[in-house]
PDB file of C-alpha atoms in Angstrom:
ATOM      1  CA  LEU A   1       0.016  -0.005  -0.022  1.00  0.00           C
ATOM      2  CA  GLY A   2       1.340   3.381  -0.955  1.00  0.00           C
ATOM      3  CA  VAL A   3      -0.453   6.450   0.469  1.00  0.00           C
ATOM      4  CA  CYS A   4       0.273  10.039  -0.661  1.00  0.00           C
ATOM      5  CA  ASN A   5       4.083  10.232  -0.964  1.00  0.00           C
ATOM      6  CA  GLY A   6       4.180   6.424  -0.914  1.00  0.00           C
ATOM      7  CA  CYS A   7       1.728   6.570  -3.827  1.00  0.00           C
ATOM      8  CA  GLN A   8       4.029   8.837  -5.774  1.00  0.00           C
ATOM      9  CA  MET A   9       7.057   6.670  -4.952  1.00  0.00           C
ATOM     10  CA  MET A  10       5.394   3.400  -5.958  1.00  0.00           C
ATOM     11  CA  SER A  11       4.071   5.027  -9.162  1.00  0.00           C
ATOM     12  CA  ALA A  12       7.603   6.042 -10.013  1.00  0.00           C
ATOM     13  CA  LEU A  13       8.679   2.437  -9.427  1.00  0.00           C
ATOM     14  CA  LYS A  14       5.915   1.004 -11.632  1.00  0.00           C
ATOM     15  CA  SER A  15       8.460  -0.612 -13.989  1.00  0.00           C
ATOM     16  CA  ILE A  16       9.469  -3.074 -11.214  1.00  0.00           C
ATOM     17  CA  ILE A  17       5.958  -3.700  -9.838  1.00  0.00           C
ATOM     18  CA  PRO A  18       4.255  -6.609 -11.583  1.00  0.00           C
ATOM     19  CA  GLY A  19       1.071  -5.397 -13.138  1.00  0.00           C
ATOM     20  CA  ALA A  20       1.636  -1.707 -12.579  1.00  0.00           C
ATOM     21  CA  GLU A  21       2.744  -0.772 -16.108  1.00  0.00           C
ATOM     22  CA  HIS A  22      -0.387   1.350 -16.774  1.00  0.00           C
ATOM     23  CA  TRP A  23      -0.261   3.364 -13.568  1.00  0.00           C
ATOM     24  CA  PRO A  24      -0.172   7.159 -13.819  1.00  0.00           C
ATOM     25  CA  ALA A  25       2.380   9.532 -12.373  1.00  0.00           C
ATOM     26  CA  PHE A  26       1.150  12.024  -9.765  1.00  0.00           C
ATOM     27  CA  ARG A  27       1.737  15.650 -10.616  1.00  0.00           C
ATOM     28  CA  ARG A  28       0.917  19.178  -9.364  1.00  0.00           C
ATOM     29  CA  ASN A  29      -2.743  19.733  -8.551  1.00  0.00           C
ATOM     30  CA  GLN A  30      -4.555  21.582 -11.286  1.00  0.00           C
ATOM     31  CA  VAL A  31      -5.523  24.330  -8.804  1.00  0.00           C
ATOM     32  CA  GLU A  32      -1.761  24.971  -8.242  1.00  0.00           C
ATOM     33  CA  GLN A  33      -2.093  24.753  -4.414  1.00  0.00           C
ATOM     34  CA  PHE A  34      -1.739  22.354  -1.564  1.00  0.00           C
ATOM     35  CA  GLU A  35      -5.074  20.773  -0.538  1.00  0.00           C
ATOM     36  CA  ALA A  36      -5.601  19.596   3.045  1.00  0.00           C
ATOM     37  CA  ARG A  37      -9.227  18.858   3.805  1.00  0.00           C
ATOM     38  CA  PHE A  38     -12.109  16.400   3.631  1.00  0.00           C
ATOM     39  CA  VAL A  39     -13.511  14.965   0.364  1.00  0.00           C
ATOM     40  CA  MET A  40     -15.934  12.248  -0.573  1.00  0.00           C
ATOM     41  CA  THR A  41     -14.799   9.085  -2.368  1.00  0.00           C
ATOM     42  CA  GLU A  42     -16.374   6.047  -3.854  1.00  0.00           C
ATOM     43  CA  ILE A  43     -14.739   2.645  -3.594  1.00  0.00           C
ATOM     44  CA  LEU A  44     -14.893   0.804  -6.906  1.00  0.00           C
ATOM     45  CA  ASP A  45     -15.103  -2.907  -7.639  1.00  0.00           C
ATOM     46  CA  SER A  46     -11.424  -3.879  -7.984  1.00  0.00           C
ATOM     47  CA  PRO A  47      -9.119  -6.745  -7.119  1.00  0.00           C
ATOM     48  CA  SER A  48      -7.386  -4.715  -4.367  1.00  0.00           C
ATOM     49  CA  ILE A  49      -7.012  -6.786  -1.231  1.00  0.00           C
ATOM     50  CA  PHE A  50      -7.434  -3.620   0.792  1.00  0.00           C
ATOM     51  CA  PHE A  51     -10.927  -2.793  -0.605  1.00  0.00           C
ATOM     52  CA  ALA A  52     -12.465  -6.262  -0.612  1.00  0.00           C
ATOM     53  CA  GLY A  53     -16.118  -6.028   0.425  1.00  0.00           C
ATOM     54  CA  MET A  54     -16.106  -2.264   0.278  1.00  0.00           C
ATOM     55  CA  GLU A  55     -17.270  -1.841  -3.369  1.00  0.00           C
ATOM     56  CA  GLY A  56     -19.889   0.805  -3.852  1.00  0.00           C
ATOM     57  CA  SER A  57     -19.241   2.496  -0.510  1.00  0.00           C
ATOM     58  CA  GLN A  58     -19.088   6.283  -0.529  1.00  0.00           C
ATOM     59  CA  VAL A  59     -16.898   7.385   2.346  1.00  0.00           C
ATOM     60  CA  PRO A  60     -15.384  10.694   3.449  1.00  0.00           C
ATOM     61  CA  ILE A  61     -11.601  10.884   3.680  1.00  0.00           C
ATOM     62  CA  VAL A  62      -8.794  13.345   4.305  1.00  0.00           C
ATOM     63  CA  VAL A  63      -6.568  14.653   1.503  1.00  0.00           C
ATOM     64  CA  SER A  64      -3.288  16.400   2.153  1.00  0.00           C
ATOM     65  CA  HIS A  65      -1.249  16.893  -0.991  1.00  0.00           C
ATOM     66  CA  GLY A  66      -0.001  19.398  -3.556  1.00  0.00           C
ATOM     67  CA  GLU A  67       0.876  16.817  -6.170  1.00  0.00           C
ATOM     68  CA  GLY A  68      -1.991  14.363  -6.461  1.00  0.00           C
ATOM     69  CA  ARG A  69      -3.257  14.704 -10.098  1.00  0.00           C
ATOM     70  CA  ALA A  70      -3.065  11.432 -11.956  1.00  0.00           C
ATOM     71  CA  VAL A  71      -1.234  11.981 -15.290  1.00  0.00           C
ATOM     72  CA  PHE A  72      -0.948   9.046 -17.749  1.00  0.00           C
ATOM     73  CA  ASP A  73       1.813   8.425 -20.230  1.00  0.00           C
ATOM     74  CA  ASN A  74      -0.902   7.972 -22.886  1.00  0.00           C
ATOM     75  CA  SER A  75      -4.680   7.486 -23.268  1.00  0.00           C
ATOM     76  CA  ASP A  76      -4.199   3.758 -23.723  1.00  0.00           C
ATOM     77  CA  ASP A  77      -2.772   3.472 -20.147  1.00  0.00           C
ATOM     78  CA  GLN A  78      -5.721   5.478 -18.811  1.00  0.00           C
ATOM     79  CA  GLY A  79      -8.141   2.985 -20.358  1.00  0.00           C
ATOM     80  CA  LYS A  80      -6.177  -0.050 -19.018  1.00  0.00           C
ATOM     81  CA  VAL A  81      -5.514   1.073 -15.415  1.00  0.00           C
ATOM     82  CA  LEU A  82      -7.374  -0.774 -12.640  1.00  0.00           C
ATOM     83  CA  SER A  83      -9.127   1.986 -10.786  1.00  0.00           C
ATOM     84  CA  ALA A  84      -9.959   1.340  -7.125  1.00  0.00           C
ATOM     85  CA  VAL A  85     -11.234   4.639  -5.652  1.00  0.00           C
ATOM     86  CA  ARG A  86     -12.470   7.909  -7.166  1.00  0.00           C
ATOM     87  CA  TYR A  87     -13.615  11.280  -5.928  1.00  0.00           C
ATOM     88  CA  VAL A  88     -17.324  11.982  -6.084  1.00  0.00           C
ATOM     89  CA  ASP A  89     -19.386  15.156  -5.891  1.00  0.00           C
ATOM     90  CA  ASN A  90     -22.261  16.046  -3.590  1.00  0.00           C
ATOM     91  CA  LYS A  91     -24.569  13.906  -5.697  1.00  0.00           C
ATOM     92  CA  GLY A  92     -22.307  10.886  -5.482  1.00  0.00           C
ATOM     93  CA  GLU A  93     -21.108  11.116  -9.107  1.00  0.00           C
ATOM     94  CA  PRO A  94     -17.447  10.817 -10.190  1.00  0.00           C
ATOM     95  CA  THR A  95     -16.042  14.248 -10.799  1.00  0.00           C
ATOM     96  CA  GLU A  96     -13.151  16.260 -12.160  1.00  0.00           C
ATOM     97  CA  VAL A  97     -14.604  19.462 -10.747  1.00  0.00           C
ATOM     98  CA  TYR A  98     -12.925  21.406  -7.962  1.00  0.00           C
ATOM     99  CA  PRO A  99     -13.490  21.371  -4.964  1.00  0.00           C
ATOM    100  CA  TYR A 100     -14.978  17.893  -5.061  1.00  0.00           C
ATOM    101  CA  ASN A 101     -11.916  16.611  -6.862  1.00  0.00           C
ATOM    102  CA  PRO A 102      -8.990  18.354  -5.126  1.00  0.00           C
ATOM    103  CA  ASN A 103      -6.388  17.722  -7.813  1.00  0.00           C
ATOM    104  CA  GLY A 104      -8.132  17.411 -11.164  1.00  0.00           C
ATOM    105  CA  SER A 105      -7.473  13.754 -11.787  1.00  0.00           C
ATOM    106  CA  PRO A 106      -9.373  12.307 -14.754  1.00  0.00           C
ATOM    107  CA  ASN A 107     -12.661  10.668 -13.868  1.00  0.00           C
ATOM    108  CA  GLY A 108     -11.965  11.466 -10.183  1.00  0.00           C
ATOM    109  CA  LEU A 109      -9.296   8.763 -10.023  1.00  0.00           C
ATOM    110  CA  THR A 110      -7.477   8.639  -6.723  1.00  0.00           C
ATOM    111  CA  ALA A 111      -6.441   4.985  -6.250  1.00  0.00           C
ATOM    112  CA  VAL A 112      -5.272   2.203  -8.572  1.00  0.00           C
ATOM    113  CA  THR A 113      -4.265  -1.362  -8.077  1.00  0.00           C
ATOM    114  CA  THR A 114      -2.785  -4.368  -9.823  1.00  0.00           C
ATOM    115  CA  ALA A 115      -4.654  -7.327 -11.260  1.00  0.00           C
ATOM    116  CA  ASP A 116      -3.653  -9.573  -8.333  1.00  0.00           C
ATOM    117  CA  GLY A 117      -4.666  -6.804  -5.884  1.00  0.00           C
ATOM    118  CA  ARG A 118      -1.422  -7.021  -3.903  1.00  0.00           C
ATOM    119  CA  PHE A 119      -0.253  -3.508  -4.816  1.00  0.00           C
ATOM    120  CA  THR A 120      -2.536  -0.502  -4.292  1.00  0.00           C
ATOM    121  CA  ILE A 121      -1.659   3.128  -4.350  1.00  0.00           C
ATOM    122  CA  MET A 122      -3.848   6.108  -3.351  1.00  0.00           C
ATOM    123  CA  MET A 123      -3.527   9.795  -2.655  1.00  0.00           C
ATOM    124  CA  PRO A 124      -6.009  10.287   0.254  1.00  0.00           C
ATOM    125  CA  HIS A 125      -5.112   9.259   3.772  1.00  0.00           C
ATOM    126  CA  PRO A 126      -7.223   6.407   5.160  1.00  0.00           C
ATOM    127  CA  GLU A 127      -4.808   6.052   8.100  1.00  0.00           C
ATOM    128  CA  ARG A 128      -5.983   9.464   9.354  1.00  0.00           C
ATOM    129  CA  VAL A 129      -9.645   8.501   9.436  1.00  0.00           C
ATOM    130  CA  ALA A 130      -9.736   5.032  10.928  1.00  0.00           C
ATOM    131  CA  LEU A 131     -11.993   6.220  13.773  1.00  0.00           C
ATOM    132  CA  ASN A 132     -15.346   8.048  13.350  1.00  0.00           C
ATOM    133  CA  VAL A 133     -14.127  10.708  15.778  1.00  0.00           C
ATOM    134  CA  ASN A 134     -11.478  11.615  13.209  1.00  0.00           C
ATOM    135  CA  LEU A 135     -14.098  12.583  10.655  1.00  0.00           C
ATOM    136  CA  SER A 136     -15.045  16.234  10.552  1.00  0.00           C
ATOM    137  CA  TRP A 137     -18.362  15.061   9.042  1.00  0.00           C
ATOM    138  CA  ARG A 138     -20.050  11.717   9.109  1.00  0.00           C
ATOM    139  CA  PRO A 139     -23.556  10.363   8.486  1.00  0.00           C
ATOM    140  CA  PRO A 140     -25.745  10.600  11.601  1.00  0.00           C
ATOM    141  CA  ASP A 141     -25.870   6.748  11.925  1.00  0.00           C
ATOM    142  CA  TRP A 142     -22.074   6.502  12.306  1.00  0.00           C
ATOM    143  CA  PRO A 143     -21.523   6.825  16.061  1.00  0.00           C
ATOM    144  CA  ALA A 144     -18.468   8.560  17.417  1.00  0.00           C
ATOM    145  CA  ILE A 145     -18.417   6.204  20.403  1.00  0.00           C
ATOM    146  CA  ALA A 146     -19.193   2.481  20.270  1.00  0.00           C
ATOM    147  CA  ALA A 147     -21.504   0.699  22.705  1.00  0.00           C
ATOM    148  CA  ASP A 148     -18.406  -0.409  24.723  1.00  0.00           C
ATOM    149  CA  GLY A 149     -17.482   3.236  25.352  1.00  0.00           C
ATOM    150  CA  LYS A 150     -14.489   3.192  22.990  1.00  0.00           C
ATOM    151  CA  PRO A 151     -14.185   5.221  19.808  1.00  0.00           C
ATOM    152  CA  ALA A 152     -16.097   3.648  16.902  1.00  0.00           C
ATOM    153  CA  PHE A 153     -14.245   2.522  13.857  1.00  0.00           C
ATOM    154  CA  SER A 154     -14.911   4.264  10.549  1.00  0.00           C
ATOM    155  CA  PRO A 155     -15.472   2.277   7.331  1.00  0.00           C
ATOM    156  CA  TRP A 156     -11.820   2.825   6.436  1.00  0.00           C
ATOM    157  CA  MET A 157     -10.820   0.435   9.228  1.00  0.00           C
ATOM    158  CA  ARG A 158     -11.943  -2.347   6.944  1.00  0.00           C
ATOM    159  CA  MET A 159      -8.851  -1.763   4.776  1.00  0.00           C
ATOM    160  CA  TRP A 160      -6.572  -2.733   7.688  1.00  0.00           C
ATOM    161  CA  ARG A 161      -8.711  -5.682   8.572  1.00  0.00           C
ATOM    162  CA  ASN A 162      -8.642  -6.861   4.968  1.00  0.00           C
ATOM    163  CA  ALA A 163      -4.875  -6.646   4.914  1.00  0.00           C
ATOM    164  CA  ARG A 164      -4.621  -8.644   8.180  1.00  0.00           C
ATOM    165  CA  LYS A 165      -6.979 -11.261   6.811  1.00  0.00           C
ATOM    166  CA  TRP A 166      -4.938 -11.540   3.622  1.00  0.00           C
ATOM    167  CA  VAL A 167      -1.681 -12.194   5.387  1.00  0.00           C
ATOM    168  CA  GLY A 168      -3.382 -14.885   7.455  1.00  0.00           C
TER     169      GLY A 168
END
């Protein structure tokens, strides 16, 4: 898993990652500024081990980057990349429009994976929103505190559980 700078690094190493040959590079945001805030995303049906069982979920997440715009070597690569997560607007539709899409990536793309699902890269920060109390906004039915009195996990926690399940 490569998040933010790790996403950029793994993208730059795509020539040595099996199945990553169509991945984009991540360049300066179209708005020419650093973006650090909340956005909405949709998790797509993909082979990523991290997103297993999360397909179709629309979940808020933190972004914090100045160079997150996906740029492909060619249009053929854009058509062949395995998309895993995309930015959505206030109607739940994929978007390239600012501020819903903080960097201007095509089709709202913000995460890609390999065909075997072992390598996934993404610009937003799921590690920063593993608990509902970390969300500056959440649906009313997502409690901040669980029944046991501890902080409730956000839907992003499933990524980490999926990874743990995958390694056995």
